Amino acid sequence: MLIKSIKPSDSKEHQVTDEKIYLDRRHYLKQMGFLGAGALLSGNASASLLDLFGDETDTSLFKQRDLSYTPAKASAETLTPETKVITHNNFYEFGAQKNQPAELSQGFKVDPWTLTISGEVEKPFTLDYDDLYAAFDLEERIYRLRCVEAWSMVVPWIGFSLADLVKKAKPTSKAKYLAFETLYDPEQMIGQRNRRLGGGISYPYIEGLRMDEALNPLALMSVGLYGKTLPPQNGAPIRLVVPWKYGFKSIKSVVGIKFVDREPPTTWNLLAPHEYGFYANVNPEVDHPRWSQASERRITTGGIFAQNRIDTLPFNGYGDQVASLYSGMNLRNYY
Amino acid sequence: MVLSIPTDRIPLFKALLHLVLFYPLINLYVDAFADRLGADPVEVVIHFTGMGAINCLLISLLISPLAKTFKLGFLIHFRRMIGLYAFVYALCHILNFLFFEVQFDLRLFIGEIFQRPYITLGMVAFVLLLSLALTSSAKIRRKMKKNWQKLHNFTYLIALLGVIHFYWSVKSDITEPLVYFALYGALMAFRRDRLKHWSNRLR
């Protein structure tokens, strides 16, 4: 039996995706392509000048399956429409422009899949594709997602607590951190074989959490959104979701979780250590060197006037549940 | 081969050029208001207008090398218009940031201009470009005499600042800004004699 306690900071279900927008998404993706290629003058709308060199677009749509799960309670916060959640992605493995992952990932094969749990644990194990959906009870959780680029969404994820996975592995006393790794498969992931499309970062993408962060009930291993399995651009078949941290911590398409004794290296921290820290907790007080983090644009439905700017909350509004993890730490130094 | 167009046709070509330069902007805002620019239209309109400004600037710098190399003197008639469109796109770029990104939060707007070096740099470029736009009419040009050319030589600096601003704003992959640096370098290579002259005078 699942016992759920609802906290004031939890989001609740409220709104369903407009079917019309969903069905229309191919249309506007095409529109954006037209803008990019057609307007010589304008250089870069969605597509860049360099797109004239040609990108590969696989038009066969990835098949998502319906999932069975415990639904979340109704939400006071407006959900970001599904069509926006699945077409606005930072997943450089499939292209560094926001619209590219949805266009360049549709041929991605997620079955078979192996997620390997290893390192400082008594019971290392692997989860294959079917296990991802069967090994743990699935539940829906509506979380705010705050990108380090100062935009945000509200997403109904489906998944299981990372803590359940950790407990199953029985970490040894040496296990202090978890090191996550994304699939490395340049054959399938165009960003990994093309440096320009891949945004110039080194692969595989790696991330990490401290043990107590991983055990926090908010930390979710997600296998789906909006009632269905994850599409590739959102990190199929399994990804991390840590809603009190900037989005780049929530690593996608995970193949490995290794328990280690010291802080593991992380991709964005390696690339630009003064801009992206290991902790990356959402913090309106500590700006990114190139922009303010005090507020954010919430992406909801509607055109350019509907993208409302709202104040960013400490720990993305989840302070009640996670602030105690960092008591005594100077969050200006551990950004 | 000397290609030219009769003087009485220049207004026609100007009208066509207006269409070519203005249509993308109209199209952009129509799509933005109709929610056809993907999940985050704000990012798209800011980026689109910024790139439009840099592209217009570089095209305006291409006019005189083209005119000289290929004896296409009539092209000079279109240079001011292209330069003014660079200003229009740059103005839209800044207004997009103010209206849609920071949404009239003036404290945040001004704070970002002064606190973020790449935005400061972009703003310097814009103020310089504004001064060129304000002095672009034939009447003012005559009044300013020699000073006009001195002022309008700042276009080389503005284009450079624009490209640096673009480079600095990019999160990780710098391929595209590097292409723009190369284009800028090529355009300046045509003016190496003048650049040498200026650097000699500075010594």
XYZ file of C-alpha atoms in Angstrom, chain A residues 144-152 213 242-250 278-287 292-296 298 310-319 322-323 326 331 334-335:
51
model
C 8.192 22.093 -10.839
C 11.221 21.917 -13.125
C 13.527 24.949 -12.917
C 16.149 25.178 -15.650
C 19.422 26.946 -14.860
C 18.578 29.136 -17.891
C 15.784 30.773 -15.830
C 12.725 29.149 -17.386
C 10.518 26.614 -15.692
C 20.077 13.767 -1.263
C 15.517 16.143 -8.452
C 13.073 19.067 -8.416
C 14.918 21.266 -5.901
C 17.975 21.426 -8.165
C 18.494 23.018 -11.571
C 17.351 20.811 -14.426
C 20.793 19.755 -15.581
C 21.161 17.648 -12.409
C 18.219 15.498 -13.520
C 28.109 20.155 -7.945
C 25.103 21.003 -5.777
C 23.192 23.246 -8.229
C 20.351 23.827 -5.780
C 17.814 26.329 -7.082
C 18.780 29.535 -5.304
C 17.430 33.009 -6.144
C 20.205 34.554 -4.042
C 23.078 33.191 -6.097
C 23.098 34.402 -9.688
C 19.997 36.630 -12.605
C 18.438 33.615 -10.899
C 16.049 35.741 -8.820
C 13.105 35.103 -11.124
C 12.090 32.766 -13.914
C 7.082 29.835 -16.320
C 7.582 34.735 -11.403
C 9.895 34.872 -8.420
C 12.222 31.923 -8.042
C 11.882 30.223 -4.658
C 14.784 28.803 -2.629
C 15.140 25.104 -3.439
C 12.471 25.685 -6.096
C 9.834 25.836 -3.357
C 10.807 22.487 -1.804
C 12.722 24.018 1.113
C 15.297 19.569 1.594
C 16.720 22.693 3.264
C 22.349 21.733 3.663
C 25.335 27.943 -0.326
C 28.513 25.325 -2.618
C 26.376 26.573 -5.528
